[in-house]
């Protein structure tokens, strides 16, 4: 049973790291409805799509490995029952996933507003 909780607890941080690697080095080239960072803003233009994947990939790549290390250290050092510790660690992992979305969306919004301002003044 202990192995099960190790796998569950490390699954999301490893996926975050994998997404970071994938979107940094092999992002989806064209806007599509199947794969990628898909929001209304990211799909508004090819430039927004490319920017979103570049930024999201870098953020995930910076978040994933420290999250893996955090999970391993927590599993080794925090004396909680495995079920309780898993809930805490999964919560941290989900927060890491969710917090990145407003960061990327804010950058895309700034990019969009910059283009609109340039059109008005140019």
mmCIF file of N, CA and C in Angstrom:
data_model
loop_
_atom_site.group_PDB
_atom_site.id
_atom_site.type_symbol
_atom_site.label_atom_id
_atom_site.label_comp_id
_atom_site.label_asym_id
_atom_site.label_seq_id
_atom_site.Cartn_x
_atom_site.Cartn_y
_atom_site.Cartn_z
ATOM 1 N N UNK A 1 0.826 -1.205 0.000
ATOM 2 C CA UNK A 1 0.000 0.000 0.000
ATOM 3 C C UNK A 1 0.865 1.261 0.000
ATOM 4 N N UNK A 2 2.024 1.202 0.642
ATOM 5 C CA UNK A 2 2.903 2.371 0.683
ATOM 6 C C UNK A 2 3.347 2.764 -0.728
ATOM 7 N N UNK A 3 3.644 1.780 -1.563
ATOM 8 C CA UNK A 3 4.058 2.055 -2.938
ATOM 9 C C UNK A 3 2.948 2.772 -3.708
ATOM 10 N N UNK A 4 1.723 2.380 -3.484
ATOM 11 C CA UNK A 4 0.576 3.015 -4.128
ATOM 12 C C UNK A 4 0.557 4.515 -3.834
ATOM 13 N N UNK A 5 0.756 4.894 -2.567
ATOM 14 C CA UNK A 5 0.716 6.313 -2.209
ATOM 15 C C UNK A 5 1.923 7.071 -2.766
ATOM 16 N N UNK A 6 3.079 6.423 -2.853
ATOM 17 C CA UNK A 6 4.232 7.056 -3.481
ATOM 18 C C UNK A 6 3.909 7.373 -4.945
ATOM 19 N N UNK A 7 3.338 6.408 -5.633
ATOM 20 C CA UNK A 7 3.005 6.602 -7.053
ATOM 21 C C UNK A 7 1.969 7.712 -7.216
ATOM 22 N N UNK A 8 0.924 7.665 -6.437
ATOM 23 C CA UNK A 8 -0.135 8.677 -6.511
ATOM 24 C C UNK A 8 0.424 10.065 -6.216
ATOM 25 N N UNK A 9 1.242 10.171 -5.178
ATOM 26 C CA UNK A 9 1.761 11.478 -4.772
ATOM 27 C C UNK A 9 2.750 12.063 -5.774
ATOM 28 N N UNK A 10 3.484 11.208 -6.469
ATOM 29 C CA UNK A 10 4.469 11.699 -7.434
ATOM 30 C C UNK A 10 3.900 11.863 -8.842
ATOM 31 N N UNK A 11 2.728 11.328 -9.079
ATOM 32 C CA UNK A 11 2.157 11.331 -10.424
ATOM 33 C C UNK A 11 1.983 12.750 -10.988
ATOM 34 N N UNK A 12 1.326 13.621 -10.265
ATOM 35 C CA UNK A 12 1.069 14.978 -10.781
ATOM 36 C C UNK A 12 2.366 15.775 -10.932
ATOM 37 N N UNK A 13 3.276 15.778 -9.934
ATOM 38 C CA UNK A 13 4.536 16.502 -10.149
ATOM 39 C C UNK A 13 5.337 15.992 -11.354
ATOM 40 N N UNK A 14 5.317 14.692 -11.582
ATOM 41 C CA UNK A 14 6.020 14.144 -12.746
ATOM 42 C C UNK A 14 5.309 14.567 -14.036
ATOM 43 N N UNK A 15 3.992 14.574 -14.032
ATOM 44 C CA UNK A 15 3.238 15.034 -15.208
ATOM 45 C C UNK A 15 3.505 16.519 -15.462
ATOM 46 N N UNK A 16 3.541 17.315 -14.402
ATOM 47 C CA UNK A 16 3.853 18.744 -14.542
ATOM 48 C C UNK A 16 5.218 18.913 -15.201
ATOM 49 N N UNK A 17 6.202 18.151 -14.739
ATOM 50 C CA UNK A 17 7.542 18.215 -15.320
ATOM 51 C C UNK A 17 7.513 17.792 -16.786
ATOM 52 N N UNK A 18 6.788 16.734 -17.084
ATOM 53 C CA UNK A 18 6.673 16.266 -18.469
ATOM 54 C C UNK A 18 6.020 17.293 -19.374
ATOM 55 N N UNK A 19 4.967 17.929 -18.889
ATOM 56 C CA UNK A 19 4.309 18.987 -19.667
ATOM 57 C C UNK A 19 5.279 20.138 -19.897
ATOM 58 N N UNK A 20 6.034 20.486 -18.868
ATOM 59 C CA UNK A 20 7.027 21.546 -19.013
ATOM 60 C C UNK A 20 8.047 21.229 -20.092
ATOM 61 N N UNK A 21 8.559 20.004 -20.069
ATOM 62 C CA UNK A 21 9.524 19.588 -21.092
ATOM 63 C C UNK A 21 8.884 19.593 -22.478
ATOM 64 N N UNK A 22 7.705 19.031 -22.574
ATOM 65 C CA UNK A 22 7.018 18.928 -23.859
ATOM 66 C C UNK A 22 6.708 20.305 -24.446
ATOM 67 N N UNK A 23 6.110 21.182 -23.643
ATOM 68 C CA UNK A 23 5.718 22.493 -24.157
ATOM 69 C C UNK A 23 6.922 23.404 -24.380
ATOM 70 N N UNK A 24 8.025 23.151 -23.689
ATOM 71 C CA UNK A 24 9.224 23.955 -23.897
ATOM 72 C C UNK A 24 9.959 23.524 -25.162
ATOM 73 N N UNK A 25 10.082 22.217 -25.364
ATOM 74 C CA UNK A 25 10.899 21.719 -26.466
ATOM 75 C C UNK A 25 10.116 21.216 -27.678
ATOM 76 N N UNK A 26 8.871 20.850 -27.509
ATOM 77 C CA UNK A 26 8.045 20.348 -28.617
ATOM 78 C C UNK A 26 6.601 20.821 -28.462
ATOM 79 N N UNK A 27 6.371 22.127 -28.415
ATOM 80 C CA UNK A 27 4.991 22.604 -28.236
ATOM 81 C C UNK A 27 4.152 22.295 -29.472
ATOM 82 N N UNK A 28 2.839 22.227 -29.308
ATOM 83 C CA UNK A 28 1.996 22.041 -30.486
ATOM 84 C C UNK A 28 2.162 23.248 -31.410
ATOM 85 N N UNK A 29 2.443 22.982 -32.647
ATOM 86 C CA UNK A 29 2.766 24.065 -33.585
ATOM 87 C C UNK A 29 1.555 24.882 -34.012
ATOM 88 N N UNK A 30 0.452 24.226 -34.214
ATOM 89 C CA UNK A 30 -0.735 24.920 -34.716
ATOM 90 C C UNK A 30 -1.865 24.857 -33.689
ATOM 91 N N UNK A 31 -2.704 25.858 -33.724
ATOM 92 C CA UNK A 31 -3.876 25.891 -32.852
ATOM 93 C C UNK A 31 -4.740 24.683 -33.172
ATOM 94 N N UNK A 32 -5.140 23.974 -32.135
ATOM 95 C CA UNK A 32 -5.991 22.802 -32.336
ATOM 96 C C UNK A 32 -6.897 22.623 -31.128
ATOM 97 N N UNK A 33 -7.882 21.764 -31.260
ATOM 98 C CA UNK A 33 -8.835 21.562 -30.163
ATOM 99 C C UNK A 33 -8.530 20.311 -29.344
ATOM 100 N N UNK A 34 -7.444 19.619 -29.672
ATOM 101 C CA UNK A 34 -7.167 18.350 -29.015
ATOM 102 C C UNK A 34 -6.054 18.407 -27.977
ATOM 103 N N UNK A 35 -5.037 19.220 -28.210
ATOM 104 C CA UNK A 35 -3.826 19.126 -27.416
ATOM 105 C C UNK A 35 -3.206 20.502 -27.217
ATOM 106 N N UNK A 36 -2.866 20.806 -25.989
ATOM 107 C CA UNK A 36 -2.171 22.046 -25.710
ATOM 108 C C UNK A 36 -2.847 22.862 -24.631
ATOM 109 N N UNK A 37 -2.298 24.043 -24.414
ATOM 110 C CA UNK A 37 -2.865 25.003 -23.473
ATOM 111 C C UNK A 37 -3.974 25.719 -24.239
ATOM 112 N N UNK A 38 -5.207 25.303 -23.996
ATOM 113 C CA UNK A 38 -6.333 25.777 -24.803
ATOM 114 C C UNK A 38 -7.282 26.640 -23.981
ATOM 115 N N UNK A 39 -7.195 27.934 -24.197
ATOM 116 C CA UNK A 39 -8.164 28.870 -23.636
ATOM 117 C C UNK A 39 -8.580 29.793 -24.775
ATOM 118 N N UNK A 40 -9.614 30.572 -24.553
ATOM 119 C CA UNK A 40 -10.065 31.501 -25.598
ATOM 120 C C UNK A 40 -8.928 32.440 -26.002
ATOM 121 N N UNK A 41 -8.185 32.943 -25.030
ATOM 122 C CA UNK A 41 -7.092 33.870 -25.341
ATOM 123 C C UNK A 41 -5.951 33.180 -26.077
ATOM 124 N N UNK A 42 -5.592 31.985 -25.632
ATOM 125 C CA UNK A 42 -4.454 31.310 -26.272
ATOM 126 C C UNK A 42 -4.781 30.885 -27.699
ATOM 127 N N UNK A 43 -6.059 30.684 -27.986
ATOM 128 C CA UNK A 43 -6.462 30.237 -29.319
ATOM 129 C C UNK A 43 -6.883 31.402 -30.223
ATOM 130 N N UNK A 44 -6.738 32.633 -29.744
ATOM 131 C CA UNK A 44 -7.175 33.802 -30.511
ATOM 132 C C UNK A 44 -6.283 34.074 -31.721
ATOM 133 N N UNK A 45 -5.015 33.714 -31.633
ATOM 134 C CA UNK A 45 -4.092 33.913 -32.751
ATOM 135 C C UNK A 45 -2.935 32.932 -32.608
ATOM 136 N N UNK A 46 -2.202 32.757 -33.688
ATOM 137 C CA UNK A 46 -1.044 31.857 -33.634
ATOM 138 C C UNK A 46 0.019 32.415 -32.692
ATOM 139 N N UNK A 47 0.170 33.740 -32.682
ATOM 140 C CA UNK A 47 1.148 34.361 -31.786
ATOM 141 C C UNK A 47 0.777 34.110 -30.322
ATOM 142 N N UNK A 48 -0.497 34.256 -29.986
ATOM 143 C CA UNK A 48 -0.952 33.994 -28.617
ATOM 144 C C UNK A 48 -0.739 32.522 -28.264
ATOM 145 N N UNK A 49 -1.039 31.636 -29.193
ATOM 146 C CA UNK A 49 -0.853 30.194 -28.990
ATOM 147 C C UNK A 49 0.612 29.883 -28.675
ATOM 148 N N UNK A 50 1.510 30.433 -29.489
ATOM 149 C CA UNK A 50 2.942 30.190 -29.294
ATOM 150 C C UNK A 50 3.428 30.774 -27.971
ATOM 151 N N UNK A 51 2.990 31.984 -27.658
ATOM 152 C CA UNK A 51 3.379 32.625 -26.403
ATOM 153 C C UNK A 51 2.874 31.830 -25.208
ATOM 154 N N UNK A 52 1.627 31.409 -25.253
ATOM 155 C CA UNK A 52 1.041 30.654 -24.143
ATOM 156 C C UNK A 52 1.816 29.370 -23.887
ATOM 157 N N UNK A 53 2.155 28.643 -24.935
ATOM 158 C CA UNK A 53 2.860 27.376 -24.751
ATOM 159 C C UNK A 53 4.285 27.585 -24.270
ATOM 160 N N UNK A 54 4.932 28.608 -24.777
ATOM 161 C CA UNK A 54 6.287 28.907 -24.330
ATOM 162 C C UNK A 54 6.303 29.244 -22.837
ATOM 163 N N UNK A 55 5.414 30.139 -22.429
ATOM 164 C CA UNK A 55 5.365 30.556 -21.030
ATOM 165 C C UNK A 55 4.902 29.426 -20.123
ATOM 166 N N UNK A 56 3.829 28.751 -20.496
ATOM 167 C CA UNK A 56 3.301 27.658 -19.676
ATOM 168 C C UNK A 56 4.344 26.547 -19.535
ATOM 169 N N UNK A 57 5.042 26.241 -20.615
ATOM 170 C CA UNK A 57 6.092 25.224 -20.557
ATOM 171 C C UNK A 57 7.198 25.603 -19.595
ATOM 172 N N UNK A 58 7.650 26.853 -19.660
ATOM 173 C CA UNK A 58 8.715 27.299 -18.743
ATOM 174 C C UNK A 58 8.253 27.257 -17.294
ATOM 175 N N UNK A 59 7.024 27.707 -17.045
ATOM 176 C CA UNK A 59 6.506 27.694 -15.672
ATOM 177 C C UNK A 59 6.427 26.261 -15.152
ATOM 178 N N UNK A 60 5.889 25.364 -15.956
ATOM 179 C CA UNK A 60 5.766 23.961 -15.539
ATOM 180 C C UNK A 60 7.138 23.336 -15.314
ATOM 181 N N UNK A 61 8.098 23.697 -16.152
ATOM 182 C CA UNK A 61 9.444 23.156 -16.016
ATOM 183 C C UNK A 61 10.123 23.663 -14.746
ATOM 184 N N UNK A 62 9.777 24.881 -14.336
ATOM 185 C CA UNK A 62 10.324 25.420 -13.087
ATOM 186 C C UNK A 62 9.567 24.915 -11.863
ATOM 187 N N UNK A 63 8.322 24.533 -12.026
ATOM 188 C CA UNK A 63 7.508 24.075 -10.890
ATOM 189 C C UNK A 63 7.628 22.576 -10.646
ATOM 190 N N UNK A 64 7.740 21.787 -11.703
ATOM 191 C CA UNK A 64 7.702 20.331 -11.580
ATOM 192 C C UNK A 64 8.805 19.712 -10.738
ATOM 193 N N UNK A 65 10.076 19.907 -11.094
ATOM 194 C CA UNK A 65 11.146 19.268 -10.314
ATOM 195 C C UNK A 65 11.171 19.672 -8.835
ATOM 196 N N UNK A 66 10.983 20.958 -8.488
ATOM 197 C CA UNK A 66 10.916 21.273 -7.055
ATOM 198 C C UNK A 66 9.727 20.603 -6.365
ATOM 199 N N UNK A 67 8.632 20.460 -7.081
ATOM 200 C CA UNK A 67 7.465 19.789 -6.510
ATOM 201 C C UNK A 67 7.755 18.304 -6.284
ATOM 202 N N UNK A 68 8.466 17.677 -7.206
ATOM 203 C CA UNK A 68 8.885 16.279 -7.013
ATOM 204 C C UNK A 68 9.746 16.180 -5.760
ATOM 205 N N UNK A 69 10.727 17.082 -5.629
ATOM 206 C CA UNK A 69 11.611 17.065 -4.456
ATOM 207 C C UNK A 69 10.817 17.298 -3.175
ATOM 208 N N UNK A 70 9.873 18.233 -3.216
ATOM 209 C CA UNK A 70 9.041 18.515 -2.046
ATOM 210 C C UNK A 70 8.254 17.284 -1.627
ATOM 211 N N UNK A 71 7.664 16.591 -2.591
ATOM 212 C CA UNK A 71 6.878 15.391 -2.289
ATOM 213 C C UNK A 71 7.768 14.319 -1.668
ATOM 214 N N UNK A 72 8.936 14.099 -2.250
ATOM 215 C CA UNK A 72 9.842 13.072 -1.716
ATOM 216 C C UNK A 72 10.255 13.418 -0.292
ATOM 217 N N UNK A 73 10.654 14.662 -0.059
ATOM 218 C CA UNK A 73 11.051 15.068 1.298
ATOM 219 C C UNK A 73 9.890 14.958 2.272
ATOM 220 N N UNK A 74 8.721 15.382 1.860
ATOM 221 C CA UNK A 74 7.548 15.297 2.738
ATOM 222 C C UNK A 74 7.239 13.843 3.079
ATOM 223 N N UNK A 75 7.312 12.966 2.082
ATOM 224 C CA UNK A 75 7.031 11.543 2.322
ATOM 225 C C UNK A 75 8.031 10.949 3.315
ATOM 226 N N UNK A 76 9.268 11.415 3.245
ATOM 227 C CA UNK A 76 10.308 10.868 4.116
ATOM 228 C C UNK A 76 10.320 11.493 5.506
ATOM 229 N N UNK A 77 9.895 12.748 5.612
ATOM 230 C CA UNK A 77 10.093 13.480 6.867
ATOM 231 C C UNK A 77 8.827 13.789 7.660
ATOM 232 N N UNK A 78 7.670 13.776 7.044
ATOM 233 C CA UNK A 78 6.448 14.163 7.760
ATOM 234 C C UNK A 78 5.723 12.908 8.241
ATOM 235 N N UNK A 79 5.598 12.782 9.561
ATOM 236 C CA UNK A 79 4.994 11.560 10.126
ATOM 237 C C UNK A 79 3.463 11.617 10.180
ATOM 238 N N UNK A 80 2.838 11.600 9.025
ATOM 239 C CA UNK A 80 1.379 11.535 8.946
ATOM 240 C C UNK A 80 0.992 10.196 8.332
ATOM 241 N N UNK A 81 -0.214 9.739 8.606
ATOM 242 C CA UNK A 81 -0.684 8.533 7.904
ATOM 243 C C UNK A 81 -0.648 8.780 6.389
ATOM 244 N N UNK A 82 -0.322 7.761 5.607
ATOM 245 C CA UNK A 82 -0.167 7.943 4.154
ATOM 246 C C UNK A 82 -1.375 8.582 3.475
ATOM 247 N N UNK A 83 -2.570 8.235 3.929
ATOM 248 C CA UNK A 83 -3.776 8.791 3.301
ATOM 249 C C UNK A 83 -3.863 10.296 3.513
ATOM 250 N N UNK A 84 -3.586 10.733 4.741
ATOM 251 C CA UNK A 84 -3.655 12.168 5.053
ATOM 252 C C UNK A 84 -2.561 12.936 4.330
ATOM 253 N N UNK A 85 -1.358 12.395 4.344
ATOM 254 C CA UNK A 85 -0.247 13.063 3.674
ATOM 255 C C UNK A 85 -0.509 13.159 2.167
ATOM 256 N N UNK A 86 -1.093 12.131 1.599
ATOM 257 C CA UNK A 86 -1.421 12.163 0.172
ATOM 258 C C UNK A 86 -2.404 13.283 -0.150
ATOM 259 N N UNK A 87 -3.396 13.473 0.691
ATOM 260 C CA UNK A 87 -4.351 14.567 0.471
ATOM 261 C C UNK A 87 -3.648 15.918 0.472
ATOM 262 N N UNK A 88 -2.750 16.107 1.423
ATOM 263 C CA UNK A 88 -2.005 17.368 1.513
ATOM 264 C C UNK A 88 -1.133 17.559 0.270
ATOM 265 N N UNK A 89 -0.399 16.519 -0.100
ATOM 266 C CA UNK A 89 0.518 16.628 -1.233
ATOM 267 C C UNK A 89 -0.224 16.803 -2.558
ATOM 268 N N UNK A 90 -1.325 16.103 -2.720
ATOM 269 C CA UNK A 90 -2.123 16.284 -3.939
ATOM 270 C C UNK A 90 -2.702 17.690 -4.011
ATOM 271 N N UNK A 91 -3.058 18.245 -2.861
ATOM 272 C CA UNK A 91 -3.559 19.625 -2.827
ATOM 273 C C UNK A 91 -2.492 20.594 -3.317
ATOM 274 N N UNK A 92 -1.254 20.424 -2.840
ATOM 275 C CA UNK A 92 -0.152 21.274 -3.301
ATOM 276 C C UNK A 92 0.041 21.134 -4.813
ATOM 277 N N UNK A 93 -0.032 19.919 -5.298
ATOM 278 C CA UNK A 93 0.157 19.682 -6.731
ATOM 279 C C UNK A 93 -0.933 20.355 -7.558
ATOM 280 N N UNK A 94 -2.183 20.245 -7.119
ATOM 281 C CA UNK A 94 -3.282 20.877 -7.850
ATOM 282 C C UNK A 94 -3.164 22.397 -7.807
ATOM 283 N N UNK A 95 -2.741 22.936 -6.683
ATOM 284 C CA UNK A 95 -2.545 24.387 -6.584
ATOM 285 C C UNK A 95 -1.486 24.823 -7.594
ATOM 286 N N UNK A 96 -0.399 24.065 -7.688
ATOM 287 C CA UNK A 96 0.657 24.401 -8.651
ATOM 288 C C UNK A 96 0.114 24.411 -10.077
ATOM 289 N N UNK A 97 -0.775 23.498 -10.386
ATOM 290 C CA UNK A 97 -1.377 23.462 -11.721
ATOM 291 C C UNK A 97 -2.290 24.657 -11.964
ATOM 292 N N UNK A 98 -3.090 24.996 -10.989
ATOM 293 C CA UNK A 98 -4.117 26.025 -11.155
ATOM 294 C C UNK A 98 -3.541 27.438 -11.112
ATOM 295 N N UNK A 99 -2.548 27.670 -10.270
ATOM 296 C CA UNK A 99 -1.974 29.010 -10.110
ATOM 297 C C UNK A 99 -1.319 29.499 -11.402
ATOM 298 N N UNK A 100 -0.848 28.588 -12.220
ATOM 299 C CA UNK A 100 -0.162 28.996 -13.447
ATOM 300 C C UNK A 100 -1.101 29.593 -14.491
ATOM 301 N N UNK A 101 -2.345 29.205 -14.474
ATOM 302 C CA UNK A 101 -3.284 29.658 -15.509
ATOM 303 C C UNK A 101 -3.466 31.176 -15.493
ATOM 304 N N UNK A 102 -3.731 31.810 -14.341
ATOM 305 C CA UNK A 102 -3.857 33.274 -14.357
ATOM 306 C C UNK A 102 -2.576 33.986 -14.789
ATOM 307 N N UNK A 103 -1.422 33.397 -14.509
ATOM 308 C CA UNK A 103 -0.156 34.011 -14.925
ATOM 309 C C UNK A 103 -0.075 34.061 -16.452
ATOM 310 N N UNK A 104 -0.372 32.950 -17.090
ATOM 311 C CA UNK A 104 -0.325 32.889 -18.557
ATOM 312 C C UNK A 104 -1.405 33.783 -19.159
ATOM 313 N N UNK A 105 -2.603 33.729 -18.600
ATOM 314 C CA UNK A 105 -3.700 34.538 -19.135
ATOM 315 C C UNK A 105 -3.405 36.033 -18.998
ATOM 316 N N UNK A 106 -2.770 36.424 -17.910
ATOM 317 C CA UNK A 106 -2.418 37.837 -17.726
ATOM 318 C C UNK A 106 -1.419 38.275 -18.796
ATOM 319 N N UNK A 107 -0.433 37.435 -19.072
ATOM 320 C CA UNK A 107 0.549 37.763 -20.116
ATOM 321 C C UNK A 107 -0.131 37.877 -21.479
ATOM 322 N N UNK A 108 -1.035 36.965 -21.771
ATOM 323 C CA UNK A 108 -1.750 37.021 -23.052
ATOM 324 C C UNK A 108 -2.620 38.273 -23.146
ATOM 325 N N UNK A 109 -3.247 38.640 -22.040
ATOM 326 C CA UNK A 109 -4.081 39.847 -22.026
ATOM 327 C C UNK A 109 -3.228 41.087 -22.264
ATOM 328 N N UNK A 110 -2.061 41.148 -21.615
ATOM 329 C CA UNK A 110 -1.162 42.285 -21.819
ATOM 330 C C UNK A 110 -0.710 42.354 -23.280
ATOM 331 N N UNK A 111 -0.418 41.212 -23.856
ATOM 332 C CA UNK A 111 0.001 41.159 -25.253
ATOM 333 C C UNK A 111 -1.126 41.661 -26.166
ATOM 334 N N UNK A 112 -2.340 41.219 -25.887
ATOM 335 C CA UNK A 112 -3.515 41.623 -26.661
ATOM 336 C C UNK A 112 -3.760 43.127 -26.535
ATOM 337 N N UNK A 113 -3.670 43.655 -25.312
ATOM 338 C CA UNK A 113 -3.884 45.089 -25.092
ATOM 339 C C UNK A 113 -2.801 45.914 -25.765
ATOM 340 N N UNK A 114 -1.571 45.409 -25.763
ATOM 341 C CA UNK A 114 -0.475 46.102 -26.439
ATOM 342 C C UNK A 114 -0.715 46.208 -27.937
ATOM 343 N N UNK A 115 -1.226 45.153 -28.528
ATOM 344 C CA UNK A 115 -1.544 45.179 -29.965
ATOM 345 C C UNK A 115 -2.661 46.167 -30.254
ATOM 346 N N UNK A 116 -3.690 46.182 -29.396
ATOM 347 C CA UNK A 116 -4.808 47.105 -29.597
ATOM 348 C C UNK A 116 -4.340 48.550 -29.484
ATOM 349 N N UNK A 117 -3.468 48.827 -28.524
ATOM 350 C CA UNK A 117 -2.946 50.184 -28.356
ATOM 351 C C UNK A 117 -2.107 50.585 -29.565
ATOM 352 N N UNK A 118 -1.324 49.664 -30.077
ATOM 353 C CA UNK A 118 -0.495 49.958 -31.250
ATOM 354 C C UNK A 118 -1.366 50.259 -32.470
ATOM 355 N N UNK A 119 -2.479 49.537 -32.611
ATOM 356 C CA UNK A 119 -3.392 49.788 -33.736
ATOM 357 C C UNK A 119 -4.042 51.164 -33.626
ATOM 358 N N UNK A 120 -4.383 51.553 -32.391
ATOM 359 C CA UNK A 120 -5.025 52.863 -32.197
ATOM 360 C C UNK A 120 -4.062 54.004 -32.499
ATOM 361 N N UNK A 121 -2.783 53.801 -32.153
ATOM 362 C CA UNK A 121 -1.812 54.885 -32.305
ATOM 363 C C UNK A 121 -0.977 54.764 -33.579
ATOM 364 N N UNK A 122 -1.136 53.691 -34.288
ATOM 365 C CA UNK A 122 -0.248 53.462 -35.429
ATOM 366 C C UNK A 122 -0.909 53.545 -36.710
#
